[in-house]
Short mmCIF file of C-alpha atoms in Angstrom, two decimals:
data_model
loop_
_atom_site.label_atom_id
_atom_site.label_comp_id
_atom_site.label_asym_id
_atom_site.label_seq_id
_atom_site.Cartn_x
_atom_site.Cartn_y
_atom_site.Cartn_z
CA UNK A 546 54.42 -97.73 -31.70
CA UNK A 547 54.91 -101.17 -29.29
CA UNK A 548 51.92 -99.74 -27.51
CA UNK A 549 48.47 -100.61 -29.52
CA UNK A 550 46.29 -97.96 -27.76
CA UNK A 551 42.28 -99.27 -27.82
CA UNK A 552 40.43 -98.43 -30.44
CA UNK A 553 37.56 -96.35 -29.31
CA UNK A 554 41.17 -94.54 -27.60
CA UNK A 555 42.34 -94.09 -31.00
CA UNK A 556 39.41 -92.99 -32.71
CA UNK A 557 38.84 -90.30 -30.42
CA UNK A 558 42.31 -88.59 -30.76
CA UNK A 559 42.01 -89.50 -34.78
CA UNK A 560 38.81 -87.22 -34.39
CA UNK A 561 40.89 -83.79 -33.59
CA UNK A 562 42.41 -84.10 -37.32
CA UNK A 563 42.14 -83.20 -40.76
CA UNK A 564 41.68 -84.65 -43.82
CA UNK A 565 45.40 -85.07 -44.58
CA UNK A 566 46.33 -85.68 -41.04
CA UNK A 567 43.91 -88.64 -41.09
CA UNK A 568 45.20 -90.01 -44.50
CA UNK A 569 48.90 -89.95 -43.30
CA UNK A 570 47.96 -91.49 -39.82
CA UNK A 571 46.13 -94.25 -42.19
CA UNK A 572 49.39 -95.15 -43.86
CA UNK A 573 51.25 -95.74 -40.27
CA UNK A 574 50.25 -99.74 -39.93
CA UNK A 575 47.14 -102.05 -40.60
CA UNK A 576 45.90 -100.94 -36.96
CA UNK A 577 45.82 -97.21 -37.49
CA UNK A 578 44.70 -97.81 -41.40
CA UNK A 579 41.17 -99.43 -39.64
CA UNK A 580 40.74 -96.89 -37.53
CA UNK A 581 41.21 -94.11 -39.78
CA UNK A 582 38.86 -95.62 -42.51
CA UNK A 583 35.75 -95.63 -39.92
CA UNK A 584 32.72 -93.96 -41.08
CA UNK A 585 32.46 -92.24 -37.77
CA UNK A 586 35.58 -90.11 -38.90
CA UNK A 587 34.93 -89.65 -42.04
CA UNK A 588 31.01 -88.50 -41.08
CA UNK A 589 32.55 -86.35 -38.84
CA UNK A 590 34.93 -84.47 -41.70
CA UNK A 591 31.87 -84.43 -43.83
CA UNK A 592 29.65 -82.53 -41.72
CA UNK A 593 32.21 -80.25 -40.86
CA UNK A 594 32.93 -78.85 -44.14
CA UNK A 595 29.04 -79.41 -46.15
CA UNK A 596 25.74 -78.90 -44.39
CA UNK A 597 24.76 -82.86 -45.06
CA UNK A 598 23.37 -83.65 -41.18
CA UNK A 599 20.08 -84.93 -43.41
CA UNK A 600 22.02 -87.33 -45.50
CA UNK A 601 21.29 -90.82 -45.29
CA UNK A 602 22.66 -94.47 -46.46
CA UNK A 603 20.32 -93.97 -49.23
CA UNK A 604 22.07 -91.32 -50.89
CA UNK A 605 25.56 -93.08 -49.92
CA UNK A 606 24.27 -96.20 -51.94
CA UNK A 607 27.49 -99.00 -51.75
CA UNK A 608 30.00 -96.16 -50.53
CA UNK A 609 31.60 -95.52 -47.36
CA UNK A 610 31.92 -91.94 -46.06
CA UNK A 611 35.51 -91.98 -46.74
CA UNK A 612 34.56 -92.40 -50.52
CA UNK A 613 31.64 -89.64 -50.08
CA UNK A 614 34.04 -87.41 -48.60
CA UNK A 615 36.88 -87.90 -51.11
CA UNK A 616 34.28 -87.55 -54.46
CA UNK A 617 33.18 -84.11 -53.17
CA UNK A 618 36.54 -82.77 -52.54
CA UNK A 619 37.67 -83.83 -56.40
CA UNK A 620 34.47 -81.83 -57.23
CA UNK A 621 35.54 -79.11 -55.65
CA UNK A 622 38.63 -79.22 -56.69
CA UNK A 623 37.93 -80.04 -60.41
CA UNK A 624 35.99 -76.96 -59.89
CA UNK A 625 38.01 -74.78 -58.54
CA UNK A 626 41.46 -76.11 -60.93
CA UNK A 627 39.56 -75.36 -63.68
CA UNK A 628 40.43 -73.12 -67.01
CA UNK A 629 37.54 -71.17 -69.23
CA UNK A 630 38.01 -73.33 -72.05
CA UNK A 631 37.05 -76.17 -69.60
CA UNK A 632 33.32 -74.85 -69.44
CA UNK A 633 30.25 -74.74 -71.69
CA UNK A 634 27.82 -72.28 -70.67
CA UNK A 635 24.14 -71.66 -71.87
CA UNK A 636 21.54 -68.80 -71.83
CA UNK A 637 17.87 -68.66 -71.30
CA UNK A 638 16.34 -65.21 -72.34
CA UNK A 639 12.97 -63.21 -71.84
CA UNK A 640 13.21 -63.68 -67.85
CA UNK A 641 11.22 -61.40 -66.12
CA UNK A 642 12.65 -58.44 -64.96
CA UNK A 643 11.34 -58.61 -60.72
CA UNK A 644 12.73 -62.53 -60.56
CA UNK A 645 15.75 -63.04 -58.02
CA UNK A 646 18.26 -65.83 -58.40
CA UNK A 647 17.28 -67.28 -55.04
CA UNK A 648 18.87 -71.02 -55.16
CA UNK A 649 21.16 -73.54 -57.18
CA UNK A 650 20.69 -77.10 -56.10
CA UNK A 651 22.91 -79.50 -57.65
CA UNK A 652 24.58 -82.88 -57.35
CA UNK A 653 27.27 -81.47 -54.44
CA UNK A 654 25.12 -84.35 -51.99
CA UNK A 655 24.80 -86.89 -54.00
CA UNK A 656 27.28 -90.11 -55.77
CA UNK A 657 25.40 -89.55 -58.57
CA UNK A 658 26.84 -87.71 -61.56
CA UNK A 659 24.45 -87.80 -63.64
CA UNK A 660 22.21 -85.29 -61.65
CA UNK A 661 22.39 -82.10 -63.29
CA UNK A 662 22.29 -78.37 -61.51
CA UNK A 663 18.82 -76.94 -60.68
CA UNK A 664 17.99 -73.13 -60.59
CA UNK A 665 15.22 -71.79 -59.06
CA UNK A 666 13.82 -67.82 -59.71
CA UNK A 667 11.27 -66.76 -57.43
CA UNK A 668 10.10 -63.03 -57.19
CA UNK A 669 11.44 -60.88 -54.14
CA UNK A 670 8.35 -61.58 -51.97
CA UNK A 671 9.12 -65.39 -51.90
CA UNK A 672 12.36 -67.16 -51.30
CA UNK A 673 12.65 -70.48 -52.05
CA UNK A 674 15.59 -72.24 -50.25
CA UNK A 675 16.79 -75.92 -49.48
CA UNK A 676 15.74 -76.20 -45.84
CA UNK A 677 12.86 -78.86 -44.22
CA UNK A 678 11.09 -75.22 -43.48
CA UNK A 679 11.54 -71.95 -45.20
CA UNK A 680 11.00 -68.61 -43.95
CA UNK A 681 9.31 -65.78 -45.74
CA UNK A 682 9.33 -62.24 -44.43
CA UNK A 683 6.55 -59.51 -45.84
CA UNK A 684 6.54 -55.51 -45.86
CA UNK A 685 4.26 -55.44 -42.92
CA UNK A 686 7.27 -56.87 -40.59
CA UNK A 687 5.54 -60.68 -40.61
CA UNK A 688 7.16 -64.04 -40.90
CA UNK A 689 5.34 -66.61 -42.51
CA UNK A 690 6.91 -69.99 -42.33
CA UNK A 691 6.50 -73.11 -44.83
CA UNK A 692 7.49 -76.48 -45.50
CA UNK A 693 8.92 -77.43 -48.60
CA UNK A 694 8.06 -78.63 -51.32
CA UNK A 695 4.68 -78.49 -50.70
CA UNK A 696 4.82 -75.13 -49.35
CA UNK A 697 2.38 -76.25 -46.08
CA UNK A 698 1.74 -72.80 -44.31
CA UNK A 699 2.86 -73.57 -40.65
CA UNK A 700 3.00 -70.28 -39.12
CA UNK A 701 2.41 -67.02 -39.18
CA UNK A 702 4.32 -64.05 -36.55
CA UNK A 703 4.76 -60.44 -36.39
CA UNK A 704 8.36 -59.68 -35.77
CA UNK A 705 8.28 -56.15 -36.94
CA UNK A 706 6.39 -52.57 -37.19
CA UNK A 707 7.59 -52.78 -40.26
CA UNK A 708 8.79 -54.15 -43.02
CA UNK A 709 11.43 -56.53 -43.15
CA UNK A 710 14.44 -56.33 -45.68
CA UNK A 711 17.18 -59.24 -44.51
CA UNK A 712 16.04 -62.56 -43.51
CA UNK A 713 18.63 -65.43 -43.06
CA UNK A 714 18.30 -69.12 -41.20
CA UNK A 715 21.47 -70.33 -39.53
CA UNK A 716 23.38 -73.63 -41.18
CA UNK A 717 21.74 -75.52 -38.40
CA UNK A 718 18.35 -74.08 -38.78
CA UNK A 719 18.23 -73.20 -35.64
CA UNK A 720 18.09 -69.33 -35.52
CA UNK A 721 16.49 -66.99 -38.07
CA UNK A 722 18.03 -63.56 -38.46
CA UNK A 723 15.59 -60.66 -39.35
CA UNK A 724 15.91 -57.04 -39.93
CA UNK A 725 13.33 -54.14 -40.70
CA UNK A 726 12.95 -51.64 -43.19
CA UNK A 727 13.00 -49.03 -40.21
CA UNK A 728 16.49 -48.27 -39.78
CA UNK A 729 16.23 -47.14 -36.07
CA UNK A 730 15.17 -50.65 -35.11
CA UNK A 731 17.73 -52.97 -33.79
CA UNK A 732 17.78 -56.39 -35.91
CA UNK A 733 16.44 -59.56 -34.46
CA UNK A 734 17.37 -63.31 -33.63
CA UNK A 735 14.45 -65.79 -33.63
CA UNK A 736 14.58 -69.11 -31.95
CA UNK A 737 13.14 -71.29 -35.19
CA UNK A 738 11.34 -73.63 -32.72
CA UNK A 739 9.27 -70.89 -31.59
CA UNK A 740 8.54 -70.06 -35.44
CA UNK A 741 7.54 -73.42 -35.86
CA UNK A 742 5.56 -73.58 -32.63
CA UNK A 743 4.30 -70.14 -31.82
CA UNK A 744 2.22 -70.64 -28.59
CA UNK A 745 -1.16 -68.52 -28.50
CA UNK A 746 -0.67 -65.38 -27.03
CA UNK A 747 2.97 -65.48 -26.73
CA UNK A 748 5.71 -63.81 -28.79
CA UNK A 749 8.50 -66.07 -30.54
CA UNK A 750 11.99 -66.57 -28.60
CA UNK A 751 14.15 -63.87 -29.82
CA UNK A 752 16.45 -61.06 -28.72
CA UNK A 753 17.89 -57.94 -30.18
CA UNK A 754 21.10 -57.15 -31.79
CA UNK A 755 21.87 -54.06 -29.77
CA UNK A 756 23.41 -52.56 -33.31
CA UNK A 757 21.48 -50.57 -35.33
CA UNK A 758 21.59 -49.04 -38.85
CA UNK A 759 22.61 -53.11 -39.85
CA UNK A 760 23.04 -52.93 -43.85
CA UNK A 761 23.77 -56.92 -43.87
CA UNK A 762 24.78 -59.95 -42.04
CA UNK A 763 25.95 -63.46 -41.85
CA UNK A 764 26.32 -66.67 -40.27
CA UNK A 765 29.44 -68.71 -40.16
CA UNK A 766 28.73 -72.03 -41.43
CA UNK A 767 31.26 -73.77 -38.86
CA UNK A 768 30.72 -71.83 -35.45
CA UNK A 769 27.19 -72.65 -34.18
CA UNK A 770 25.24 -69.98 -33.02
CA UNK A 771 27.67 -67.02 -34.57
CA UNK A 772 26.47 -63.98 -36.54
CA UNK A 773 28.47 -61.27 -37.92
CA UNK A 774 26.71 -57.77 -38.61
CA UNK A 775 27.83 -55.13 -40.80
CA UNK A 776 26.23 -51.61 -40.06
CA UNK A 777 27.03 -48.20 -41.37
CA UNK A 778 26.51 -44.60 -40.53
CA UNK A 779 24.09 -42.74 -42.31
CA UNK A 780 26.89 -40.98 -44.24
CA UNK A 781 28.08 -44.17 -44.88
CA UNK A 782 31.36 -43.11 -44.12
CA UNK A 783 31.89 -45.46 -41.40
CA UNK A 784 31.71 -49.11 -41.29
CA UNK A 785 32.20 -51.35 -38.87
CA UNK A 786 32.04 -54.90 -38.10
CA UNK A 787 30.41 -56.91 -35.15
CA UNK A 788 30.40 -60.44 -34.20
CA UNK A 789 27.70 -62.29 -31.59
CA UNK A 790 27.66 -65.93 -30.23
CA UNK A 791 23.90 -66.70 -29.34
CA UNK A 792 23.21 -69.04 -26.29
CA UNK A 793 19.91 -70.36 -24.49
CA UNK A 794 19.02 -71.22 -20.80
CA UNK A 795 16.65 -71.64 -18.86
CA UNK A 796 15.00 -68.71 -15.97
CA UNK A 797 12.66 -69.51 -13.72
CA UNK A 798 11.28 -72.00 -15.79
CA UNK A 799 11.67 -70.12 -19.06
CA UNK A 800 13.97 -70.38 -22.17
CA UNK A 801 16.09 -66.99 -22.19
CA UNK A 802 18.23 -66.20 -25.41
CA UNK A 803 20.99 -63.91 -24.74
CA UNK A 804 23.93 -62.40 -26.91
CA UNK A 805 27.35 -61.90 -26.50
CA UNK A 806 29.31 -59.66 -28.35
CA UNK A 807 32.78 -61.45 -29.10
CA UNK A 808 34.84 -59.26 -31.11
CA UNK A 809 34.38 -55.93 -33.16
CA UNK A 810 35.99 -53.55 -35.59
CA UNK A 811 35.90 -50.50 -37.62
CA UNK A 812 37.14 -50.55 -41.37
CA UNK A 813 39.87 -48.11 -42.29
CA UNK A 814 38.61 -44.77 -43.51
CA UNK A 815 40.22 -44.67 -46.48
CA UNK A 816 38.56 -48.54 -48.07
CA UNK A 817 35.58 -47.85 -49.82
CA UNK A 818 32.28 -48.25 -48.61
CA UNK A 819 31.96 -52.21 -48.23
CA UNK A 820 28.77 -53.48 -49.61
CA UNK A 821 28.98 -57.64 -49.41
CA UNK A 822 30.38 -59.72 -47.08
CA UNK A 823 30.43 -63.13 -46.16
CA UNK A 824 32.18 -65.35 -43.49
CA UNK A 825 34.20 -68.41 -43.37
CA UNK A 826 35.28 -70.66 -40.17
CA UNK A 827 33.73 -68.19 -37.52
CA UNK A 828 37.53 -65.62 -37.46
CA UNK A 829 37.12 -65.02 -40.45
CA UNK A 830 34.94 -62.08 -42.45
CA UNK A 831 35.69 -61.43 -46.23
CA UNK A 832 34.20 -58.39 -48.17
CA UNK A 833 34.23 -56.48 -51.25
CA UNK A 834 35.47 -52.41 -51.27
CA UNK A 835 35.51 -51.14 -54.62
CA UNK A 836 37.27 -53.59 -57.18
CA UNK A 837 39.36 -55.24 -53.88
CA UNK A 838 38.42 -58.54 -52.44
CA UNK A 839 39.67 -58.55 -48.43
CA UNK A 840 39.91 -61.22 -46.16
CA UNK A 841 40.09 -59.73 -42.51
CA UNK A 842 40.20 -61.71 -38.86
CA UNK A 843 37.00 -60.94 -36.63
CA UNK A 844 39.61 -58.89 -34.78
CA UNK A 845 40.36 -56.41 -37.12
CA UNK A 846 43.52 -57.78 -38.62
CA UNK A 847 43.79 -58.05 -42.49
CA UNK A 848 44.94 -61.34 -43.62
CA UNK A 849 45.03 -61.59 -47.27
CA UNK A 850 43.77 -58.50 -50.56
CA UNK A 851 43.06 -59.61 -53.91
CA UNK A 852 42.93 -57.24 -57.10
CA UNK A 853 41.76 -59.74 -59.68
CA UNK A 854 38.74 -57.22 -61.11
CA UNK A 855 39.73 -53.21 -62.70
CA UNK A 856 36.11 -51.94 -61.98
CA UNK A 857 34.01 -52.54 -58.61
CA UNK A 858 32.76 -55.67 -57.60
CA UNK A 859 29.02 -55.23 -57.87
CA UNK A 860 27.84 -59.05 -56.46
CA UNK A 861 29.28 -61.33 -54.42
CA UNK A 862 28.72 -64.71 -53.22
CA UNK A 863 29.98 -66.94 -50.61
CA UNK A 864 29.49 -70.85 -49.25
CA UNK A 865 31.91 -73.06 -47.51
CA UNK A 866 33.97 -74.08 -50.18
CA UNK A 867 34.08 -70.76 -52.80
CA UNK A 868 33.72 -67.14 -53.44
CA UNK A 869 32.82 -65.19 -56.78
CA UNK A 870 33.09 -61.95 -57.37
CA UNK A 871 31.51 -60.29 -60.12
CA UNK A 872 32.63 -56.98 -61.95
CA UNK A 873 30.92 -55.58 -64.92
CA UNK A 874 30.30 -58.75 -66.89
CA UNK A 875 32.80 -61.23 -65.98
CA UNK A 876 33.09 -63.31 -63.11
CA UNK A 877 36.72 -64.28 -60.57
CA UNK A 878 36.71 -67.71 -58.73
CA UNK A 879 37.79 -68.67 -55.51
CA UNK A 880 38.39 -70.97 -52.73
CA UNK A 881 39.05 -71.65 -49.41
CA UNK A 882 42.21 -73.46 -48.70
CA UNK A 883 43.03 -74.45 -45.02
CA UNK A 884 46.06 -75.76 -42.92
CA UNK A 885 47.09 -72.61 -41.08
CA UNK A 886 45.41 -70.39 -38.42
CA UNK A 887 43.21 -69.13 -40.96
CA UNK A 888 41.63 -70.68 -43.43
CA UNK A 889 42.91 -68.42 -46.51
CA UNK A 890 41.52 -67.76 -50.19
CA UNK A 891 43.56 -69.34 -53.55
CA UNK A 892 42.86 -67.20 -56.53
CA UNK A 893 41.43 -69.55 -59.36
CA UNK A 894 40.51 -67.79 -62.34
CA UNK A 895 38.73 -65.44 -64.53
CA UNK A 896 35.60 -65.98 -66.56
CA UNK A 897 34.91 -63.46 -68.98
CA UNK A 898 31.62 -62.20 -70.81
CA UNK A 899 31.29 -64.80 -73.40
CA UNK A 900 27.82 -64.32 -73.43
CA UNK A 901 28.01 -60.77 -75.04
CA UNK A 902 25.88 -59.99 -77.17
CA UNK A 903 27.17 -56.16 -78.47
CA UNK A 904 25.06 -54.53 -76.05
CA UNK A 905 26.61 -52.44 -73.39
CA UNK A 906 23.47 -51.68 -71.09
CA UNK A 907 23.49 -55.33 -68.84
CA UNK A 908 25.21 -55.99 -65.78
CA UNK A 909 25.32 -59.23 -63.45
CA UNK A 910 22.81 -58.75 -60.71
CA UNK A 911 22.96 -62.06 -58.85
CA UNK A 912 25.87 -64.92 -58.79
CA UNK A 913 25.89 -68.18 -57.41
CA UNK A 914 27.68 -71.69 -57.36
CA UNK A 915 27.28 -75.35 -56.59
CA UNK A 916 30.48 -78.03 -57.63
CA UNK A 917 29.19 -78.50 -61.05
CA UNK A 918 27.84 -75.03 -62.43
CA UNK A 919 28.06 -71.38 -61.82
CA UNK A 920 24.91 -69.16 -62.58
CA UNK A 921 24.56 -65.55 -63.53
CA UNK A 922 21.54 -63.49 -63.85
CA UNK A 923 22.68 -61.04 -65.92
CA UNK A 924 20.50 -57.85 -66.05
CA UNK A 925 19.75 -55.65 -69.33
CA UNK A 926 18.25 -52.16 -69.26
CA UNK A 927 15.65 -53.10 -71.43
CA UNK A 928 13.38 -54.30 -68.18
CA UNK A 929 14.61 -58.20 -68.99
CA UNK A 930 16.91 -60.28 -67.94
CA UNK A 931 19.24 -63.55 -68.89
CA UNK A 932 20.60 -66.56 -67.46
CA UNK A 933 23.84 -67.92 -68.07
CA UNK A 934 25.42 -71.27 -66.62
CA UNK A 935 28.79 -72.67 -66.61
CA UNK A 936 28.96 -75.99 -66.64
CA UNK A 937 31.78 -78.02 -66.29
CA UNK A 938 32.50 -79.83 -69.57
CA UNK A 939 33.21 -83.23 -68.40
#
């Protein structure tokens, strides 16, 4: 501690640690306090764990990053320590049937709390997402792309023969994963430049997938350029799980994209048919089999199994900071807690169907999250649907 190492020194090996790790090296002296306070660091933690690359001093108003940084985390964590009785929840009826929960935008990017959680329904041939472009695949295997929100059309490609089913843009909006109807025909990885900027005559950067029979997928939102696939046999008695890091160079002038299969596995033949899955720091896959919740490495190796639900999970949802689960009509929260080798999942608690309304024909078709609010679309055989939000009461 008699040596006062520079401070660009300093900052740099400040930069390999985490949020706690920074806050106890901040309490050493007055020397390491400064350095560990600097909005480089704190920027740095922020993008790391919430896709904010587009925030600016505006939103930040009088704050530091440190202070950003710190206010989302007690969202989240007010959030995720909460208790039923701590929410109030309300329901709009009469929605139509063919709408799709498709985004929830609320105050997690902003020092504001006064901005209230946004939903937005759009029908199954639109998607409406919170990205500078958006991209919108059609049954005829074409990707139209758009900017938002005055929904601009910028492009137009063909990326299939036929239809396409599964279309999802990296965290960094740099790749766009697409998959056909055709279930013989590999899946695909765009380049989004080439989306953007489709040159006359010339097909969009992409390569294949060289899986096929891909039932979902799923980018981890902290590995660039990593995609996990999930494909099944046509018995759907096997599953298995495979994991791609996507590069680009240049060949004789020419950008090539190539993939590289990192890891692989098959799940156990005696787990139920998995149908969701999501992914967590890029070693980590977690996904539903029957009424289980199962967090397994990339590998193969399984790392933690919940049993919080007694009937199968039927939806699922996943971000950077939570999980739900969904079974029947009530809904399990989690989160991600980290400070081992793996980040791991904490088991919050249950919400029940408070919404019930002594009809036993409606089941939750779609579940999603922000730090303020949790949305259901709850779906009733009657060819209608409901919303429900839980809002924190604070």
């Amino acid at each position: 501690m008699e040596i006062q190492l520079p401070d660009l020194a300093l900052k740099r090996i400040f930069s390999f640690l985490d949020l706690f790790g920074l806050l106890q090296a901040s309490q050493v002296n007055k020397h390491w306090n400064r350095i560990a306070d600097s909005d480089y660091l704190w920027r740095s933690l922020s993008l790391q764990r919430w896709d904010c690359s587009n925030f600016t001093d505006q939103h930040l108003g009088a704050h530091t990053w440190k202070q950003f940084f710190l206010h989302q985390r007690r969202k989240e964590l007010r959030l995720a320590l909460a208790q039923p009785h701590n929410f109030i929840y309300k329901v709009t009826k009469n929605i139509a049937f063919e709408m799709e929960l498709a985004y929830l935008s609320g105050n997690s990017l902003t020092m504001d709390e006064q901005e209230k959680s946004i939903i937005c329904s759009v029908s199954p041939k639109q998607e409406l997402c919170a990205w500078d472009v958006q991209e919108v695949g059609d049954d005829a295997g074409d990707i139209y792309t758009f900017t938002l929100p005055g929904l601009r059309d910028v492009s137009k490609v063909t990326a299939f023969q036929y239809g396409i089913v599964r279309l999802h843009c990296s965290p960094d909006k740099k790749w766009v994963f697409a998959c056909g109807t055709y279930t013989r025909t590999l899946p695909q990885v765009f380049l989004t430049e080439s989306l953007l900027r489709p040159s006359e005559g010339n097909a969009p950067l992409s390569t294949f997938l060289p899986h096929k029979l891909c039932v979902s997928a799923c980018w981890t939102p902290k590995v660039k350029n990593r995609i996990t696939l999930m494909s099944q046999s046509r018995t759907g008695k096997k599953t298995e799980f495979i994991t791609f890091d996507l590069t680009t160079k240049k060949t004789g002038g020419q950008t090539v994209i190539q993939a590289y299969e990192i890891a692989s596995f098959q799940v156990a033949a005696h787990l139920q048919c998995p149908i969701w899955m999501g992914a967590s720091d890029g070693y980590v896959i977690v996904f539903t089999s029957g009424p289980y919740l199962l967090l397994f490495s990339i590998t193969g190796f399984l790392l933690q199994r919940f049993e919080d639900h007694q009937a199968a999970i039927n939806n699922f949802w996943v971000d950077p900071c939570y999980v739900l689960t969904t079974s029947e009509n009530s809904v399990h929260v989690y989160m991600w807690e980290e400070g081992g080798r793996h980040p791991y999942l904490r088991s919050c608690y249950h919400l029940e169907n408070t919404w019930h309304d002594h009809t036993t024909d409606s089941c939750i078709s779609s579940v999603m999250c922000d730090n303020e609010s949790i949305v259901l679309r709850v779906r009733k055989a009657s060819d209608s649907s409901i919303l429900v939000m839980y809002s924190l009461n604070t």
